[in-house]
Short mmCIF file of C-alpha atoms in Angstrom, two decimals:
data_model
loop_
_atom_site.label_atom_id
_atom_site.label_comp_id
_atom_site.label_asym_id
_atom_site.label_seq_id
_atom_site.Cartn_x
_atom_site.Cartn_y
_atom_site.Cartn_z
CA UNK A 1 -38.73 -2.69 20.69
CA UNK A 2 -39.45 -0.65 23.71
CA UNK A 3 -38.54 -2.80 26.15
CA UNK A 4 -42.19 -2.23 27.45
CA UNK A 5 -45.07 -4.88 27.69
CA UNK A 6 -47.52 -2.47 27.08
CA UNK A 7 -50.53 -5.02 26.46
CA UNK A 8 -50.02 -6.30 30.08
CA UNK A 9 -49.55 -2.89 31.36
CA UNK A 10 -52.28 -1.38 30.32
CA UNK A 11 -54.45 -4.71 32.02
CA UNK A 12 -52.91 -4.01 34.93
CA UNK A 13 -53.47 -0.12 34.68
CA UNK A 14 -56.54 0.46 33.67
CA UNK A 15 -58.13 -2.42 34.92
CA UNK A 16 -56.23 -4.02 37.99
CA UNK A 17 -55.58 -0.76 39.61
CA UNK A 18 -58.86 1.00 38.18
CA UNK A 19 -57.18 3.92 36.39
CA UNK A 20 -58.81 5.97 33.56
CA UNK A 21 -56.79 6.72 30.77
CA UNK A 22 -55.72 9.81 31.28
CA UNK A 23 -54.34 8.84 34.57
CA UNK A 24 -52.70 5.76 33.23
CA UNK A 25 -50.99 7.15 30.50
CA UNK A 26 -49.86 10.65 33.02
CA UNK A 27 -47.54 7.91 35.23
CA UNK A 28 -44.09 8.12 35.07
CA UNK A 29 -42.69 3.91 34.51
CA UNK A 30 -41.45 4.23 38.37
CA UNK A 31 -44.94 5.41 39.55
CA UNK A 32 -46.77 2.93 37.81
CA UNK A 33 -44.37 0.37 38.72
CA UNK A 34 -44.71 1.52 42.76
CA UNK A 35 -48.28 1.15 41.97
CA UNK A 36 -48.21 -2.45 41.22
CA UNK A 37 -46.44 -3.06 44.54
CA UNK A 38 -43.12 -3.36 42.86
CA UNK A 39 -41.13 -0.70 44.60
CA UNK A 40 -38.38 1.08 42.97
CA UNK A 41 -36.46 -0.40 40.72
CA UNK A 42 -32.91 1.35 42.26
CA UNK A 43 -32.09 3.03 45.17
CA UNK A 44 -32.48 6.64 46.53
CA UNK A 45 -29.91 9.23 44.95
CA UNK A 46 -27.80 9.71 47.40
CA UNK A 47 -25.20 13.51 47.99
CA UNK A 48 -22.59 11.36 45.73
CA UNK A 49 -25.51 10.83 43.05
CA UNK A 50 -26.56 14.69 43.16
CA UNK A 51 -23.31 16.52 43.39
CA UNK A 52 -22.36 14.80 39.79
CA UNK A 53 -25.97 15.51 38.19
CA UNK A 54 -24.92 18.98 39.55
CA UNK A 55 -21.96 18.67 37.77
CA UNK A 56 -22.91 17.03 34.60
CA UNK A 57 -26.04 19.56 34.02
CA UNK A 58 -25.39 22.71 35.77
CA UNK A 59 -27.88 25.49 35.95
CA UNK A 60 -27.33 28.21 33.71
CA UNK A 61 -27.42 31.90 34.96
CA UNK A 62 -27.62 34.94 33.52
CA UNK A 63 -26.50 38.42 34.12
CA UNK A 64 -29.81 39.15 35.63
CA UNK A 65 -30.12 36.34 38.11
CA UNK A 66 -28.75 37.91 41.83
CA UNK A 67 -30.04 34.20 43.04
CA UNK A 68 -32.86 36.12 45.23
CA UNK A 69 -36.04 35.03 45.22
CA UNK A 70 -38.35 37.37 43.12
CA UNK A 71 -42.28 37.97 43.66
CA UNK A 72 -43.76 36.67 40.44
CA UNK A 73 -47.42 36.66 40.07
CA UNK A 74 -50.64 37.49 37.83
#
């Protein structure tokens, strides 16, 4: 079990809010739930929040990152 009415959200998707498929199924859960006026389930991440996804997945570097911004393009 998903833990997901789909039937119900897919009525309210594609026909309450007037989405086509594509759009529907390209929504995060949050957006589509902000959609049906339901705001967000929990609150803003606050520093606290970010500083231990910083910790818990930090980015990984390599010899060749200087951490300056490079001009990349076609």
């Amino acid at each position: 079990m998903s833990g997901f009415d789909w039937p119900v959200l897919m009525r309210l998707g594609l026909h309450g809010l007037r989405l086509t498929p594509a759009q529907f199924w390209a929504l995060t859960p949050a957006e589509l739930h902000v959609m049906a006026g339901q705001g967000l389930r929990s609150p803003v991440m606050g520093r606290d929040g970010l500083e231990r996804l910083l910790a818990a997945f930090p980015d990984e570097t390599g010899p060749e990152d200087t951490g300056e911004m490079s001009d990349v393009g076609p």
